[in-house]
Structure formats: structure tokens, C-alpha cells
């Protein structure tokens, strides 16, 4: 019994460190986005992972049976779109708000798992969707909903894209190992920005969506340090998260991931963000409750 309690405590501790380091990565993304386009920041975030995973695959080749290349590509594409939208929101919204929108992914995940994988949609998930959308509405405010503010739309895209990526992972695990699935995301997230930055030399789009097509800007001096920090903190966060899930039940550590919202608010405030107003705090709270409803396992 004591051993189990110690494992739970350790799992919670590692997940807290994971959410803190991931929020710290968000702080560096926000700072870096003042100098570089979100598309380019997304490229550097992913190319760092490609190198790490590539070295791992070279040392110990994958033994996956494969057979689902299009689904593997879909996972990479959905993850890339979600990350690009997430990074753009970090650049243009308070960090805590950007994190909150991304944390809507468990709500959409429950819905997509029901549609595509035939998993049961419990009543708690229906309530979670209701709470989640009310929370989003309170953060967005009436004006943001009526005028479909593009940052609000991108916030939902980050959550929906992540949910689609996670849904595909549930099926892909039958055919590929974790490194191969992760490499699909990192590879698309590296090649995609390169292609889009090249296309940007020939196509113009409305200013609100310039993050999708932006020219490459050569980083200078401290910007390289920020780029390295984004990659390092993202990698550390993933390792800590993996450790947490290996020590404690997924339902327990999964609830701890929502502390990332609070860490995001704190780090964002240190970087100059205004504190959320009362409506945004309530909205964040509703989204956390909604996430818990679909995260905590039912007996």
C-alpha cells in the first residue's frame, strides 16, 4: 500500500514538473514570436525533435509492422496544424488563454473517439462538452463569438487538431511504435513549414492569417538561445510526462495536466500579459471541470 502511494506521489510530482516545463516552453515561444514568425518557430520546435528521434531510430531501428502510411501522415498533419495554431495563439493571446484553448483537446477527443473508434460516449462527456463550450464562450466574450475572432477560431483549431492527432494515435499504436508515430508528427512539422515559407514568396494572404505563409527570418544572437530553450524544455516535458504515466494511473496524472493553465497564466504575467478578468477565470475553470469529467476514469 505504501509503495503504491509513493508511486502516485512520484507520478503527480513528475507530471507537475512536466506541466511547468511545458508552460516554460510556451514562455520561450511567446518571447521568440516577438522576433520570428510562428511558422518558423514551429519549424525549429519540430526539427529539434526530428534530430533526437532520428538518432534514436538509427541506434535502435523500429520493429513496427506498419501498414497504415496515410493514417500516419494524417497524425502528423493534424499535429502540425494544431501546433501552428497553438504557437500563433501564444504570440497573440495571453499565454494562459492560449494554453486553455489547447486544453480543450480532451473534450473533442472523447467526441472523435465515439465517432471514429466506436468508443462509448458517457453522459459525463456530454456534460463536459457543454461546460467546455460555455467556458470557451466566456473567454471569447460575445464580440469574439459574433465576429468569429480569428484567434478564437485558431484556439479551437489547436484543440480540435490535437484531439484528431490523439485519436489517430489510438489506432496507430497497433501498427507503429511510439518513436515512429512521434517522427511522423515531427517530420510533417518540419517539412510543412519549409514548403509554406517557400510558397510565401509567391502568394499573399490576409494579414490575420499571415502566420500560415511567412518568409524565413534569420535568427540572431539571443534568439538562437530561445530556439534551443524551446526544444530543450519541450523534450524535458515529454520525458517527465512519460515518467509520470509510467508511475501512476493515467486518470490520476491526466488531471494534473490542467495545472499547465495556471503555470501559463503565471509565466504569461511575468512576460507582461494582463491577468485574466473574472469572466476568463470562470471560463478557464469550466474548461478544467470539463476536462476532468472526460479524464477521470469512471468505475
CSV table of C-alpha atoms in Angstrom, one decimal:
chain,number,residue,atom,x,y,z
A,1,UNK,CA,0.0,0.0,0.0
A,2,UNK,CA,2.8,2.5,1.0
A,3,UNK,CA,4.6,1.6,-2.2
A,4,UNK,CA,1.5,2.4,-4.3
A,5,UNK,CA,1.1,5.7,-2.5
A,6,UNK,CA,4.7,6.6,-3.1
A,7,UNK,CA,4.3,5.8,-6.8
A,8,UNK,CA,1.2,8.0,-7.0
A,9,UNK,CA,3.1,10.9,-5.3
A,10,UNK,CA,6.1,10.5,-7.6
A,11,UNK,CA,3.8,10.4,-10.7
A,12,UNK,CA,2.0,13.5,-9.6
A,13,UNK,CA,5.3,15.2,-8.9
A,14,UNK,CA,6.8,14.3,-12.3
A,15,UNK,CA,3.6,15.5,-14.1
A,16,UNK,CA,3.7,18.8,-12.2
A,17,UNK,CA,7.3,19.3,-13.4
A,18,UNK,CA,6.1,18.3,-16.9
A,19,UNK,CA,3.4,20.9,-17.0
A,20,UNK,CA,5.7,23.5,-15.5
A,21,UNK,CA,8.4,22.9,-18.1
A,22,UNK,CA,5.8,22.8,-20.9
A,23,UNK,CA,4.5,26.2,-19.8
A,24,UNK,CA,8.1,27.4,-19.7
A,25,UNK,CA,8.4,26.3,-23.3
A,26,UNK,CA,5.3,28.4,-24.0
A,27,UNK,CA,7.0,31.4,-22.4
A,28,UNK,CA,10.0,31.0,-24.7
A,29,UNK,CA,7.7,30.5,-27.7
A,30,UNK,CA,5.9,33.7,-26.8
A,31,UNK,CA,9.2,35.6,-26.4
A,32,UNK,CA,10.6,34.2,-29.6
A,33,UNK,CA,7.5,35.0,-31.5
A,34,UNK,CA,8.2,38.7,-31.0
A,35,UNK,CA,11.2,38.2,-33.3
A,36,UNK,CA,10.3,35.3,-35.6
A,37,UNK,CA,7.1,34.2,-37.4
A,38,UNK,CA,5.0,31.5,-35.7
A,39,UNK,CA,5.6,29.2,-38.7
A,40,UNK,CA,9.3,29.5,-38.3
A,41,UNK,CA,9.1,28.8,-34.5
A,42,UNK,CA,7.1,25.7,-35.3
A,43,UNK,CA,9.8,24.6,-37.7
A,44,UNK,CA,12.6,24.9,-35.1
A,45,UNK,CA,10.5,23.2,-32.5
A,46,UNK,CA,10.0,20.2,-34.7
A,47,UNK,CA,13.4,20.0,-36.3
A,48,UNK,CA,14.9,19.7,-32.8
A,49,UNK,CA,12.7,16.6,-32.2
A,50,UNK,CA,13.5,15.1,-35.6
A,51,UNK,CA,17.2,15.1,-34.8
A,52,UNK,CA,16.6,13.5,-31.3
A,53,UNK,CA,14.2,10.8,-32.6
A,54,UNK,CA,16.3,10.3,-35.7
A,55,UNK,CA,19.4,9.5,-33.7
A,56,UNK,CA,17.3,7.1,-31.5
A,57,UNK,CA,16.0,5.3,-34.6
A,58,UNK,CA,19.4,5.0,-36.1
A,59,UNK,CA,20.8,3.4,-32.9
A,60,UNK,CA,17.8,1.1,-32.4
A,61,UNK,CA,15.7,0.7,-35.6
A,62,UNK,CA,11.9,0.4,-35.3
A,63,UNK,CA,10.4,-3.1,-35.4
A,64,UNK,CA,6.9,-1.8,-36.2
A,65,UNK,CA,4.8,-3.9,-38.5
A,66,UNK,CA,3.5,-0.8,-40.3
A,67,UNK,CA,0.7,-0.8,-42.9
A,68,UNK,CA,-1.0,2.5,-42.2
A,69,UNK,CA,1.0,5.2,-44.0
A,70,UNK,CA,-1.9,7.5,-44.7
A,71,UNK,CA,-3.1,7.4,-41.1
A,72,UNK,CA,0.5,8.0,-40.0
A,73,UNK,CA,0.6,11.1,-42.3
A,74,UNK,CA,-2.8,12.3,-41.0
A,75,UNK,CA,-1.5,12.1,-37.4
A,76,UNK,CA,1.5,14.2,-38.5
A,77,UNK,CA,-0.6,16.7,-40.4
A,78,UNK,CA,-3.2,17.1,-37.6
A,79,UNK,CA,-0.5,17.6,-35.0
A,80,UNK,CA,1.3,20.1,-37.2
A,81,UNK,CA,-1.8,22.2,-37.8
A,82,UNK,CA,-2.7,22.1,-34.1
A,83,UNK,CA,0.9,23.2,-33.1
A,84,UNK,CA,1.0,26.0,-35.6
A,85,UNK,CA,-2.4,27.3,-34.4
A,86,UNK,CA,-1.2,26.9,-30.7
A,87,UNK,CA,2.1,28.8,-31.3
A,88,UNK,CA,0.3,31.6,-33.1
A,89,UNK,CA,-2.1,32.0,-30.2
A,90,UNK,CA,0.8,32.1,-27.8
A,91,UNK,CA,2.2,35.0,-29.8
A,92,UNK,CA,-1.1,36.9,-29.9
A,93,UNK,CA,-3.1,36.0,-26.8
A,94,UNK,CA,-2.3,35.9,-23.1
A,95,UNK,CA,-0.3,32.7,-22.5
A,96,UNK,CA,-2.8,31.3,-20.1
A,97,UNK,CA,-5.6,31.8,-22.6
A,98,UNK,CA,-3.7,30.1,-25.4
A,99,UNK,CA,-3.0,27.1,-23.1
A,100,UNK,CA,-6.6,26.9,-22.0
A,101,UNK,CA,-7.8,26.7,-25.6
A,102,UNK,CA,-5.3,23.9,-26.3
A,103,UNK,CA,-6.6,22.1,-23.2
A,104,UNK,CA,-10.0,21.7,-24.8
A,105,UNK,CA,-8.5,18.7,-26.8
A,106,UNK,CA,-9.8,16.0,-24.3
A,107,UNK,CA,-13.3,17.2,-24.9
A,108,UNK,CA,-13.0,16.8,-28.7
A,109,UNK,CA,-11.0,13.6,-28.2
A,110,UNK,CA,-14.0,11.9,-26.4
A,111,UNK,CA,-16.3,13.0,-29.2
A,112,UNK,CA,-14.0,11.9,-32.0
A,113,UNK,CA,-13.3,8.5,-30.3
A,114,UNK,CA,-17.0,8.0,-30.2
A,115,UNK,CA,-17.4,8.8,-33.9
A,116,UNK,CA,-14.3,7.2,-35.4
A,117,UNK,CA,-13.4,4.4,-33.0
A,118,UNK,CA,-16.8,3.4,-31.8
A,119,UNK,CA,-16.0,4.1,-28.1
A,120,UNK,CA,-18.9,4.8,-25.7
A,121,UNK,CA,-19.7,8.4,-25.1
A,122,UNK,CA,-20.7,8.6,-21.4
A,123,UNK,CA,-23.1,11.1,-20.1
A,124,UNK,CA,-20.2,12.9,-18.3
A,125,UNK,CA,-18.7,13.6,-21.7
A,126,UNK,CA,-21.8,15.3,-22.9
A,127,UNK,CA,-21.8,17.5,-19.8
A,128,UNK,CA,-18.1,18.1,-20.4
A,129,UNK,CA,-18.8,19.3,-23.9
A,130,UNK,CA,-21.5,21.7,-22.6
A,131,UNK,CA,-19.2,23.1,-19.8
A,132,UNK,CA,-16.4,23.3,-22.2
A,133,UNK,CA,-18.2,25.4,-24.8
A,134,UNK,CA,-19.7,27.7,-22.2
A,135,UNK,CA,-16.2,28.2,-20.9
A,136,UNK,CA,-14.9,29.0,-24.4
A,137,UNK,CA,-17.7,31.5,-24.8
A,138,UNK,CA,-16.9,33.2,-21.5
A,139,UNK,CA,-13.2,33.6,-22.5
A,140,UNK,CA,-14.1,34.7,-26.1
A,141,UNK,CA,-16.7,37.2,-24.9
A,142,UNK,CA,-19.8,38.0,-27.1
A,143,UNK,CA,-17.8,40.2,-29.5
A,144,UNK,CA,-15.3,37.4,-30.2
A,145,UNK,CA,-18.0,34.9,-31.0
A,146,UNK,CA,-20.2,37.2,-33.1
A,147,UNK,CA,-17.3,38.4,-35.2
A,148,UNK,CA,-15.5,35.0,-35.2
A,149,UNK,CA,-12.3,36.5,-33.9
A,150,UNK,CA,-9.5,34.5,-35.8
A,151,UNK,CA,-7.6,34.0,-32.5
A,152,UNK,CA,-10.6,32.3,-31.0
A,153,UNK,CA,-11.0,30.1,-34.2
A,154,UNK,CA,-7.3,29.2,-34.0
A,155,UNK,CA,-7.7,28.3,-30.3
A,156,UNK,CA,-10.4,25.8,-31.3
A,157,UNK,CA,-8.3,24.6,-34.2
A,158,UNK,CA,-5.4,23.9,-31.7
A,159,UNK,CA,-7.7,21.8,-29.5
A,160,UNK,CA,-9.5,20.0,-32.4
A,161,UNK,CA,-6.3,19.3,-34.2
A,162,UNK,CA,-4.7,17.9,-31.1
A,163,UNK,CA,-7.7,15.7,-30.5
A,164,UNK,CA,-7.7,14.3,-34.0
A,165,UNK,CA,-4.0,13.6,-33.7
A,166,UNK,CA,-4.5,11.8,-30.3
A,167,UNK,CA,-7.5,9.8,-31.8
A,168,UNK,CA,-5.3,8.6,-34.6
A,169,UNK,CA,-2.6,7.6,-32.2
A,170,UNK,CA,-5.0,5.1,-30.5
A,171,UNK,CA,-5.3,3.2,-33.8
A,172,UNK,CA,-1.6,3.7,-34.9
A,173,UNK,CA,-0.3,2.1,-31.7
A,174,UNK,CA,-1.4,-1.2,-33.2
A,175,UNK,CA,1.0,-0.8,-36.1
A,176,UNK,CA,3.8,1.5,-35.1
A,177,UNK,CA,6.0,2.1,-32.0
A,178,UNK,CA,5.9,5.4,-30.2
A,179,UNK,CA,9.1,6.8,-31.9
A,180,UNK,CA,7.7,6.2,-35.4
A,181,UNK,CA,4.4,7.9,-34.5
A,182,UNK,CA,6.3,10.9,-33.0
A,183,UNK,CA,8.5,11.1,-36.0
A,184,UNK,CA,5.5,11.4,-38.3
A,185,UNK,CA,4.5,14.5,-36.4
A,186,UNK,CA,7.9,16.0,-36.2
A,187,UNK,CA,8.7,15.3,-39.9
A,188,UNK,CA,5.5,16.9,-41.2
A,189,UNK,CA,6.0,19.7,-38.7
A,190,UNK,CA,9.5,20.3,-40.2
A,191,UNK,CA,8.8,19.8,-43.9
A,192,UNK,CA,5.4,21.7,-43.8
A,193,UNK,CA,6.9,25.0,-42.6
A,194,UNK,CA,9.7,24.8,-45.2
A,195,UNK,CA,7.2,24.3,-48.0
A,196,UNK,CA,4.9,27.1,-46.7
A,197,UNK,CA,7.8,29.5,-46.2
A,198,UNK,CA,8.9,28.9,-49.8
A,199,UNK,CA,5.3,29.4,-51.1
A,200,UNK,CA,5.1,32.7,-49.2
A,201,UNK,CA,7.5,34.2,-51.8
A,202,UNK,CA,4.8,33.8,-54.4
A,203,UNK,CA,1.4,34.1,-52.6
A,204,UNK,CA,-0.1,36.8,-50.4
A,205,UNK,CA,-3.0,36.2,-47.9
A,206,UNK,CA,-4.9,38.4,-45.5
A,207,UNK,CA,-2.8,39.8,-42.6
A,208,UNK,CA,-4.8,37.9,-40.0
A,209,UNK,CA,-3.6,34.7,-41.4
A,210,UNK,CA,-0.1,35.6,-42.4
A,211,UNK,CA,1.3,33.1,-39.9
A,212,UNK,CA,0.3,30.4,-42.4
A,213,UNK,CA,2.6,31.8,-45.1
A,214,UNK,CA,5.6,33.8,-43.8
A,215,UNK,CA,9.1,34.3,-45.1
A,216,UNK,CA,12.1,32.9,-43.2
A,217,UNK,CA,13.8,35.3,-40.9
A,218,UNK,CA,17.4,34.5,-39.9
A,219,UNK,CA,17.6,34.3,-36.1
A,220,UNK,CA,20.3,36.4,-34.4
A,221,UNK,CA,22.2,36.3,-31.1
A,222,UNK,CA,19.9,35.5,-28.2
A,223,UNK,CA,17.2,34.3,-30.5
A,224,UNK,CA,19.2,31.1,-31.0
A,225,UNK,CA,19.2,30.7,-27.2
A,226,UNK,CA,15.4,31.0,-27.2
A,227,UNK,CA,15.2,28.4,-30.0
A,228,UNK,CA,17.3,26.0,-28.1
A,229,UNK,CA,15.3,26.6,-24.9
A,230,UNK,CA,12.0,25.8,-26.8
A,231,UNK,CA,13.5,22.4,-28.0
A,232,UNK,CA,15.1,21.6,-24.6
A,233,UNK,CA,12.0,22.4,-22.5
A,234,UNK,CA,9.7,20.6,-24.9
A,235,UNK,CA,11.9,17.5,-24.8
A,236,UNK,CA,12.2,17.6,-21.0
A,237,UNK,CA,8.5,18.0,-20.6
A,238,UNK,CA,7.8,14.9,-22.8
A,239,UNK,CA,10.3,12.8,-20.8
A,240,UNK,CA,8.8,13.9,-17.5
A,241,UNK,CA,5.3,13.2,-18.8
A,242,UNK,CA,6.3,9.7,-19.9
A,243,UNK,CA,7.9,9.1,-16.5
A,244,UNK,CA,4.7,10.2,-14.7
A,245,UNK,CA,2.5,7.9,-16.8
A,246,UNK,CA,4.8,5.0,-16.0
A,247,UNK,CA,4.5,5.5,-12.3
A,248,UNK,CA,0.8,6.3,-11.8
A,249,UNK,CA,-2.6,5.6,-13.4
A,250,UNK,CA,-3.3,7.7,-16.5
A,251,UNK,CA,-6.5,9.1,-14.9
A,252,UNK,CA,-4.6,10.4,-11.9
A,253,UNK,CA,-1.8,12.2,-13.7
A,254,UNK,CA,-4.1,13.2,-16.5
A,255,UNK,CA,-5.9,15.5,-14.2
A,256,UNK,CA,-2.6,17.2,-13.2
A,257,UNK,CA,-2.0,18.4,-16.7
A,258,UNK,CA,-4.6,21.2,-16.2
A,259,UNK,CA,-2.1,22.9,-13.8
A,260,UNK,CA,-0.4,24.0,-17.0
A,261,UNK,CA,-3.1,26.6,-17.4
A,262,UNK,CA,-2.2,28.1,-14.0
A,263,UNK,CA,1.5,28.0,-14.9
A,264,UNK,CA,0.7,29.6,-18.2
A,265,UNK,CA,-1.1,32.5,-16.5
A,266,UNK,CA,1.8,32.9,-14.1
A,267,UNK,CA,4.6,32.9,-16.8
A,268,UNK,CA,2.5,35.0,-19.1
A,269,UNK,CA,2.0,37.6,-16.4
A,270,UNK,CA,5.8,37.7,-15.8
A,271,UNK,CA,6.2,38.3,-19.5
A,272,UNK,CA,3.7,41.2,-19.5
A,273,UNK,CA,0.3,39.6,-20.0
A,274,UNK,CA,-2.6,41.2,-18.2
A,275,UNK,CA,-4.2,39.0,-15.6
A,276,UNK,CA,-7.4,37.3,-16.9
A,277,UNK,CA,-10.7,39.1,-16.0
A,278,UNK,CA,-13.4,37.4,-13.9
A,279,UNK,CA,-15.2,36.0,-16.9
A,280,UNK,CA,-12.0,34.4,-18.3
A,281,UNK,CA,-11.2,32.9,-14.9
A,282,UNK,CA,-14.7,31.3,-14.8
A,283,UNK,CA,-14.3,30.2,-18.4
A,284,UNK,CA,-10.9,28.6,-17.6
A,285,UNK,CA,-12.5,26.9,-14.5
A,286,UNK,CA,-15.3,25.5,-16.6
A,287,UNK,CA,-12.9,24.1,-19.2
A,288,UNK,CA,-10.8,22.5,-16.4
A,289,UNK,CA,-14.0,20.9,-14.9
A,290,UNK,CA,-15.0,19.7,-18.4
A,291,UNK,CA,-11.6,18.2,-18.9
A,292,UNK,CA,-11.7,16.4,-15.6
A,293,UNK,CA,-15.1,14.9,-16.5
A,294,UNK,CA,-13.6,13.1,-19.5
A,295,UNK,CA,-10.2,12.5,-18.0
A,296,UNK,CA,-11.0,10.8,-14.6
A,297,UNK,CA,-11.8,7.2,-15.3
A,298,UNK,CA,-15.3,6.0,-14.3
A,299,UNK,CA,-15.8,2.9,-12.2
